[in-house]
Short mmCIF file of C-alpha atoms in Angstrom, two decimals:
data_model
loop_
_atom_site.label_atom_id
_atom_site.label_comp_id
_atom_site.label_asym_id
_atom_site.label_seq_id
_atom_site.Cartn_x
_atom_site.Cartn_y
_atom_site.Cartn_z
CA MET A 1 -22.79 -13.39 4.98
CA GLU A 2 -23.99 -9.86 4.36
CA LEU A 3 -21.67 -7.83 2.15
CA LYS A 4 -21.79 -4.11 1.49
CA ILE A 5 -20.58 -4.13 -2.09
CA ALA A 6 -21.73 -2.61 -5.35
CA PRO A 7 -25.33 -1.34 -5.39
CA LYS A 8 -26.89 -4.22 -7.31
CA LEU A 9 -25.72 -6.75 -4.71
CA GLU A 10 -26.40 -4.71 -1.58
CA ASN A 11 -28.48 -6.57 1.01
CA LYS A 12 -28.12 -9.85 -0.86
CA LYS A 13 -26.50 -12.93 0.60
CA VAL A 14 -23.35 -13.82 -1.31
CA GLU A 15 -22.13 -17.40 -1.01
CA ALA A 16 -19.59 -17.33 -3.84
CA LEU A 17 -17.84 -14.89 -6.13
CA PRO A 18 -20.60 -12.89 -7.85
CA ASP A 19 -20.95 -12.59 -11.58
CA LEU A 20 -18.99 -9.39 -11.94
CA GLU A 21 -20.82 -8.44 -15.09
CA GLU A 22 -23.75 -7.66 -12.81
CA VAL A 23 -21.80 -5.07 -10.88
CA ALA A 24 -19.58 -3.61 -13.59
CA THR A 25 -21.25 -0.23 -13.48
CA GLY A 26 -20.04 3.26 -12.66
CA LYS A 27 -17.20 5.43 -13.94
CA LEU A 28 -14.65 3.86 -11.59
CA LEU A 29 -14.77 0.60 -13.53
CA ASP A 30 -14.00 1.93 -16.98
CA SER A 31 -10.24 2.31 -16.76
CA ILE A 32 -8.98 -0.52 -14.53
CA GLY A 33 -11.24 -3.57 -14.76
CA VAL A 34 -14.55 -4.94 -13.63
CA GLY A 35 -14.96 -4.78 -9.90
CA LEU A 36 -16.71 -4.71 -6.59
CA LEU A 37 -16.85 -1.29 -4.94
CA ASN A 38 -17.20 0.00 -1.40
CA ILE A 39 -16.86 -3.28 0.46
CA LYS A 40 -16.79 -2.65 4.21
CA TYR A 41 -13.80 -4.47 5.66
CA LYS A 42 -14.03 -3.18 9.23
CA THR A 43 -15.76 -0.71 11.50
CA SER A 44 -13.49 1.59 13.48
CA PRO A 45 -14.46 3.98 16.30
CA GLU A 46 -14.23 6.82 13.80
CA LYS A 47 -15.85 5.39 10.66
CA ASP A 48 -16.55 2.37 8.49
CA LEU A 49 -13.58 1.49 6.31
CA LEU A 50 -14.02 0.44 2.69
CA LEU A 51 -12.06 -1.20 -0.09
CA ASP A 52 -12.57 -1.82 -3.81
CA ILE A 53 -11.60 -4.94 -5.78
CA TYR A 54 -10.81 -4.87 -9.51
CA TYR A 55 -10.65 -8.05 -11.58
CA PRO A 56 -9.55 -8.96 -15.12
CA ALA A 57 -12.57 -9.11 -17.41
CA ASP A 58 -11.47 -12.51 -18.72
CA ARG A 59 -10.57 -14.10 -15.38
CA ASP A 60 -10.78 -17.86 -14.85
CA LYS A 61 -13.43 -18.13 -12.13
CA SER A 62 -12.18 -21.58 -11.13
CA LYS A 63 -8.85 -20.18 -9.90
CA LYS A 64 -7.94 -17.75 -7.14
CA LEU A 65 -6.08 -14.73 -8.41
CA PRO A 66 -2.89 -13.22 -7.02
CA VAL A 67 -3.83 -9.93 -5.41
CA ILE A 68 -2.10 -6.54 -5.32
CA PHE A 69 -3.04 -4.05 -2.62
CA TYR A 70 -2.79 -0.35 -3.32
CA THR A 71 -2.10 1.86 -0.30
CA HIS A 72 -2.70 5.49 -1.23
CA GLY A 73 -0.63 8.53 -0.36
CA GLY A 74 -1.62 11.78 1.30
CA GLY A 75 0.67 12.18 4.28
CA TRP A 76 -1.45 9.80 6.41
CA ALA A 77 -3.88 12.75 6.60
CA ALA A 78 -5.55 12.87 3.18
CA GLY A 79 -6.44 10.74 0.16
CA THR A 80 -8.78 7.80 -0.40
CA LYS A 81 -8.90 4.48 -2.21
CA ASP A 82 -10.10 6.46 -5.26
CA ASN A 83 -6.53 7.78 -5.68
CA ILE A 84 -6.07 4.65 -7.78
CA GLN A 85 -7.95 6.47 -10.56
CA LYS A 86 -5.26 9.14 -10.95
CA GLY A 87 -2.73 9.34 -13.77
CA PHE A 88 0.21 6.95 -13.70
CA ILE A 89 -1.27 5.11 -10.70
CA LYS A 90 -4.33 4.17 -12.73
CA ASP A 91 -2.18 3.17 -15.68
CA THR A 92 0.01 0.92 -13.52
CA PHE A 93 -2.87 -0.99 -12.00
CA ARG A 94 -4.81 -1.22 -15.25
CA GLN A 95 -1.83 -2.98 -16.80
CA LEU A 96 -1.44 -5.29 -13.81
CA VAL A 97 -5.10 -6.28 -13.98
CA ASN A 98 -4.55 -7.07 -17.64
CA LYS A 99 -1.63 -9.27 -16.58
CA GLY A 100 -3.93 -11.44 -14.46
CA PHE A 101 -3.87 -9.82 -11.03
CA ALA A 102 -6.76 -8.68 -8.92
CA VAL A 103 -6.22 -5.26 -7.35
CA VAL A 104 -7.53 -4.12 -3.97
CA SER A 105 -7.56 -0.38 -3.26
CA VAL A 106 -7.84 0.42 0.44
CA SER A 107 -9.08 3.41 2.39
CA TYR A 108 -7.82 3.76 5.96
CA ARG A 109 -8.31 6.16 8.84
CA LEU A 110 -6.52 9.49 8.49
CA THR A 111 -4.59 11.49 11.04
CA LYS A 112 -6.63 14.60 10.30
CA LEU A 113 -9.02 12.96 12.76
CA LYS A 114 -7.59 13.92 16.14
CA THR A 115 -8.05 10.42 17.54
CA VAL A 116 -5.96 8.79 14.78
CA VAL A 117 -2.18 8.31 14.64
CA MET A 118 0.01 6.69 12.02
CA LYS A 119 -0.10 3.31 13.73
CA ASP A 120 -3.88 3.22 13.14
CA CYS A 121 -3.19 3.59 9.41
CA VAL A 122 -0.83 0.60 9.56
CA VAL A 123 -3.34 -1.48 11.52
CA ASP A 124 -6.12 -0.64 9.07
CA VAL A 125 -4.25 -1.66 5.93
CA MET A 126 -3.16 -4.90 7.60
CA ASP A 127 -6.77 -5.54 8.59
CA ALA A 128 -7.73 -5.04 4.94
CA VAL A 129 -5.31 -7.81 3.95
CA ARG A 130 -6.64 -10.01 6.78
CA PHE A 131 -10.20 -9.35 5.59
CA ILE A 132 -9.30 -10.56 2.10
CA SER A 133 -7.68 -13.64 3.63
CA LYS A 134 -10.82 -14.36 5.65
CA ASN A 135 -13.03 -13.95 2.58
CA SER A 136 -10.70 -15.40 -0.04
CA GLU A 137 -13.25 -17.96 -1.19
CA THR A 138 -15.96 -15.35 -1.60
CA TYR A 139 -13.77 -13.00 -3.62
CA GLY A 140 -11.68 -15.55 -5.48
CA LEU A 141 -8.35 -14.18 -4.24
CA ASP A 142 -5.24 -16.05 -3.11
CA PRO A 143 -4.07 -14.97 0.38
CA ASN A 144 -0.77 -16.75 -0.24
CA ARG A 145 0.06 -14.50 -3.20
CA VAL A 146 -0.21 -10.98 -1.81
CA PHE A 147 1.65 -8.03 -3.34
CA VAL A 148 1.51 -4.35 -2.42
CA ILE A 149 2.28 -1.02 -4.09
CA GLY A 150 2.00 2.32 -2.35
CA ASP A 151 2.97 5.94 -2.97
CA SER A 152 4.38 8.44 -0.45
CA ALA A 153 2.66 7.76 2.90
CA GLY A 154 1.23 4.72 1.13
CA GLY A 155 4.81 3.76 0.33
CA GLN A 156 5.55 3.57 4.03
CA LEU A 157 2.39 1.50 4.53
CA ALA A 158 3.43 -0.78 1.66
CA GLN A 159 6.84 -1.27 3.26
CA MET A 160 5.19 -2.11 6.57
CA ILE A 161 2.98 -4.74 4.92
CA VAL A 162 6.02 -6.27 3.23
CA LEU A 163 8.39 -6.20 6.19
CA ALA A 164 6.55 -6.09 9.52
CA ASP A 165 5.04 -9.05 11.35
CA PRO A 166 1.26 -8.40 11.24
CA SER A 167 0.85 -9.97 14.69
CA LEU A 168 2.57 -6.85 16.07
CA PHE A 169 -0.31 -4.75 14.75
CA PRO A 170 -3.56 -6.38 15.86
CA GLY A 171 -6.78 -4.65 14.90
CA ASP A 172 -10.29 -6.00 14.43
CA PRO A 173 -10.64 -9.07 16.72
CA ALA A 174 -12.75 -10.79 14.06
CA LEU A 175 -9.78 -10.70 11.66
CA LEU A 176 -6.87 -11.56 13.95
CA ASP A 177 -6.64 -15.25 13.11
CA TYR A 178 -6.45 -14.82 9.34
CA ARG A 179 -3.02 -15.19 7.79
CA TYR A 180 -1.57 -14.17 4.45
CA LYS A 181 1.70 -14.40 2.57
CA VAL A 182 3.33 -11.30 1.12
CA ILE A 183 5.38 -12.12 -1.97
CA ALA A 184 6.82 -8.69 -2.89
CA GLY A 185 6.13 -4.99 -2.75
CA VAL A 186 6.94 -1.60 -4.25
CA SER A 187 7.34 1.72 -2.45
CA TRP A 188 7.09 4.84 -4.58
CA TYR A 189 8.92 7.63 -2.68
CA GLY A 190 7.91 6.33 0.77
CA PRO A 191 9.86 7.05 3.99
CA SER A 192 11.83 4.24 5.58
CA ASP A 193 12.99 5.64 8.93
CA PHE A 194 11.55 8.30 11.24
CA THR A 195 14.24 7.92 13.91
CA GLU A 196 16.91 9.58 11.77
CA ILE A 197 15.47 13.05 11.31
CA GLU A 198 18.32 14.09 9.03
CA LEU A 199 16.85 11.83 6.34
CA PHE A 200 14.02 14.39 6.04
CA GLU A 201 16.34 17.40 5.72
CA THR A 202 16.14 19.33 2.43
CA ASP A 203 17.19 22.69 1.04
CA ASP A 204 13.66 23.96 1.63
CA PRO A 205 13.81 26.01 4.87
CA THR A 206 10.02 25.96 5.21
CA LYS A 207 9.93 22.20 5.81
CA ASN A 208 10.54 21.06 9.36
CA PRO A 209 12.42 17.73 9.20
CA ASP A 210 10.30 16.46 12.09
CA ARG A 211 6.99 17.59 10.58
CA PHE A 212 5.48 14.09 10.55
CA GLY A 213 6.20 13.49 14.22
CA PRO A 214 2.79 14.67 15.49
CA ARG A 215 1.15 12.11 13.20
CA ILE A 216 3.10 9.37 14.98
CA ILE A 217 2.92 10.32 18.64
CA GLY A 218 -0.51 11.94 18.85
CA PRO A 219 -1.59 14.78 21.15
CA ASN A 220 -1.70 12.82 24.42
CA THR A 221 1.44 10.72 24.13
CA ASP A 222 4.16 10.69 26.77
CA PRO A 223 7.11 12.55 25.17
CA SER A 224 9.52 10.02 26.63
CA SER A 225 8.11 7.36 24.31
CA LYS A 226 8.77 9.41 21.17
CA GLN A 227 11.80 7.46 19.96
CA THR A 228 10.12 4.10 20.55
CA LEU A 229 7.06 5.17 18.58
CA TYR A 230 9.20 6.57 15.76
CA GLN A 231 11.01 3.26 15.52
CA GLU A 232 7.73 1.33 15.53
CA MET A 233 6.62 3.23 12.41
CA SER A 234 9.97 2.90 10.62
CA PRO A 235 9.93 0.02 8.11
CA VAL A 236 13.72 -0.32 8.08
CA PHE A 237 13.65 -1.80 11.61
CA TYR A 238 11.59 -4.78 10.40
CA LEU A 239 13.94 -5.66 7.55
CA THR A 240 15.62 -9.10 7.77
CA ASN A 241 17.51 -11.31 5.36
CA GLU A 242 14.29 -13.32 4.96
CA SER A 243 12.04 -10.37 4.14
CA PRO A 244 10.08 -10.51 0.87
CA PRO A 245 11.59 -8.59 -2.07
CA LEU A 246 11.09 -4.83 -1.88
CA TYR A 247 11.54 -2.25 -4.63
CA MET A 248 12.40 1.23 -3.36
CA MET A 249 11.67 3.76 -6.12
CA ALA A 250 12.51 7.37 -5.33
CA ALA A 251 12.97 10.82 -6.88
CA ASP A 252 16.34 12.53 -6.67
CA LYS A 253 14.92 16.01 -6.01
CA ASP A 254 12.03 15.06 -3.73
CA THR A 255 11.67 17.62 -0.93
CA THR A 256 8.72 15.84 0.69
CA ILE A 257 10.27 12.40 1.18
CA PRO A 258 13.93 12.83 0.23
CA VAL A 259 15.73 10.17 -1.79
CA ALA A 260 17.94 9.57 1.27
CA HIS A 261 15.21 7.27 2.62
CA ALA A 262 15.58 4.89 -0.31
CA TYR A 263 19.37 4.88 -0.08
CA HIS A 264 19.08 4.26 3.66
CA MET A 265 16.87 1.19 3.17
CA LYS A 266 19.15 -0.16 0.46
CA GLU A 267 22.24 0.32 2.62
CA LYS A 268 20.67 -1.58 5.53
CA ALA A 269 19.53 -4.33 3.16
CA ASP A 270 22.99 -4.78 1.72
CA GLU A 271 24.45 -5.02 5.22
CA ILE A 272 22.24 -7.99 6.13
CA GLY A 273 21.69 -9.60 2.73
CA ALA A 274 18.05 -8.61 2.32
CA ASN A 275 16.40 -8.43 -1.10
CA VAL A 276 15.88 -4.70 -1.67
CA GLU A 277 16.25 -3.13 -5.09
CA LEU A 278 16.75 0.60 -5.59
CA PHE A 279 15.65 2.76 -8.51
CA VAL A 280 16.19 6.53 -8.51
CA VAL A 281 14.46 8.82 -11.01
CA LYS A 282 16.46 11.90 -12.00
CA ASN A 283 15.08 15.45 -12.30
CA ALA A 284 12.02 14.35 -10.34
CA GLY A 285 10.23 15.58 -7.27
CA HIS A 286 7.42 14.07 -5.24
CA ASN A 287 4.77 12.26 -7.30
CA TRP A 288 7.35 12.09 -10.12
CA ARG A 289 6.89 15.79 -10.85
CA LYS A 290 9.46 17.44 -13.08
CA ALA A 291 12.22 19.15 -11.11
CA GLY A 292 14.99 20.86 -13.05
CA GLY A 293 14.41 19.15 -16.37
CA GLU A 294 12.66 16.22 -18.02
CA ILE A 295 12.35 13.31 -15.62
CA ASP A 296 14.75 10.50 -16.43
CA PRO A 297 13.55 7.91 -17.21
CA PRO A 298 10.12 9.10 -18.38
CA LEU A 299 6.94 8.16 -16.57
CA GLU A 300 6.06 5.26 -18.84
CA VAL A 301 9.39 3.61 -18.00
CA ILE A 302 8.76 4.07 -14.27
CA VAL A 303 5.42 2.31 -14.71
CA GLU A 304 7.09 -0.42 -16.77
CA LYS A 305 9.80 -0.96 -14.13
CA THR A 306 7.15 -1.26 -11.42
CA ILE A 307 5.17 -3.81 -13.39
CA ASP A 308 8.26 -5.82 -14.34
CA PHE A 309 9.30 -6.06 -10.68
CA ILE A 310 5.91 -7.44 -9.69
CA LEU A 311 5.70 -9.82 -12.64
CA GLN A 312 8.97 -11.51 -11.86
CA TYR A 313 7.43 -12.80 -8.62
CA LYS A 314 3.89 -13.47 -9.88
CA ASP A 315 4.19 -17.25 -9.71
CA ASP A 316 6.37 -17.29 -6.60
CA LYS A 317 4.70 -18.72 -3.51
CA GLN A 318 7.89 -18.58 -1.42
#
């Protein structure tokens, strides 16, 4: 099969996992692991969509690795897979690669394109997971040990991957038949419910609580379908007592995605006996920015808590 991957392998036929030492070039590889960059996982009407894979340098090539997907933030309108190279995000995934995971960072269509709505973002990231399932032998990844971590809008996408049935979000016909098993996921300050607008209310009068609505319904949507579409994009409605474990991490002074979303998901989980853990960072705003004092706990502890949550399920195949 023809794979658009790192430059040295472009236009070559790849029958098995390449020797990654051949493609470990470029500044993106220095801080996370050796990897394959700019792999095209699907073609959409708007653009080709790419992902990167990072591997441990000392991996055992005879075994498939558990894989963690990173779904970036940016309000469904900005950001790229390269967000993984920023600050605490980079540090988190570098440590997870060192713990024996492969990491896949995904770009998806953005709502700044007038033809794209939030559902397209969900479909794209699910297609990325299906693509890895389809090509698990080529890339040496285990589609039955899938994890996901996302921040902000990527937190909502991570929750959707963990909780929602992927058959409800079909995308590329060539990927539809490929299955995967999600083991656990982490949402950093991601929204859980768009149907309850009060969850977005803050003390900031400049922020419309329904400001993300146009990214859900699109410019040509029948207004009468608004509530249905809001529910479709709300991870909390897919939560069951058999859902994979989910870690909701949130900031107590976040005015972009208020902490109420995390409490809301936890409350629903407790009602039905679902496995949702909650962790709230004090004196923190969006992106774990300081808000009113030193964040508590500090950033390195937030990273540690994230990694510990994933590690406890590393060998779990459910």
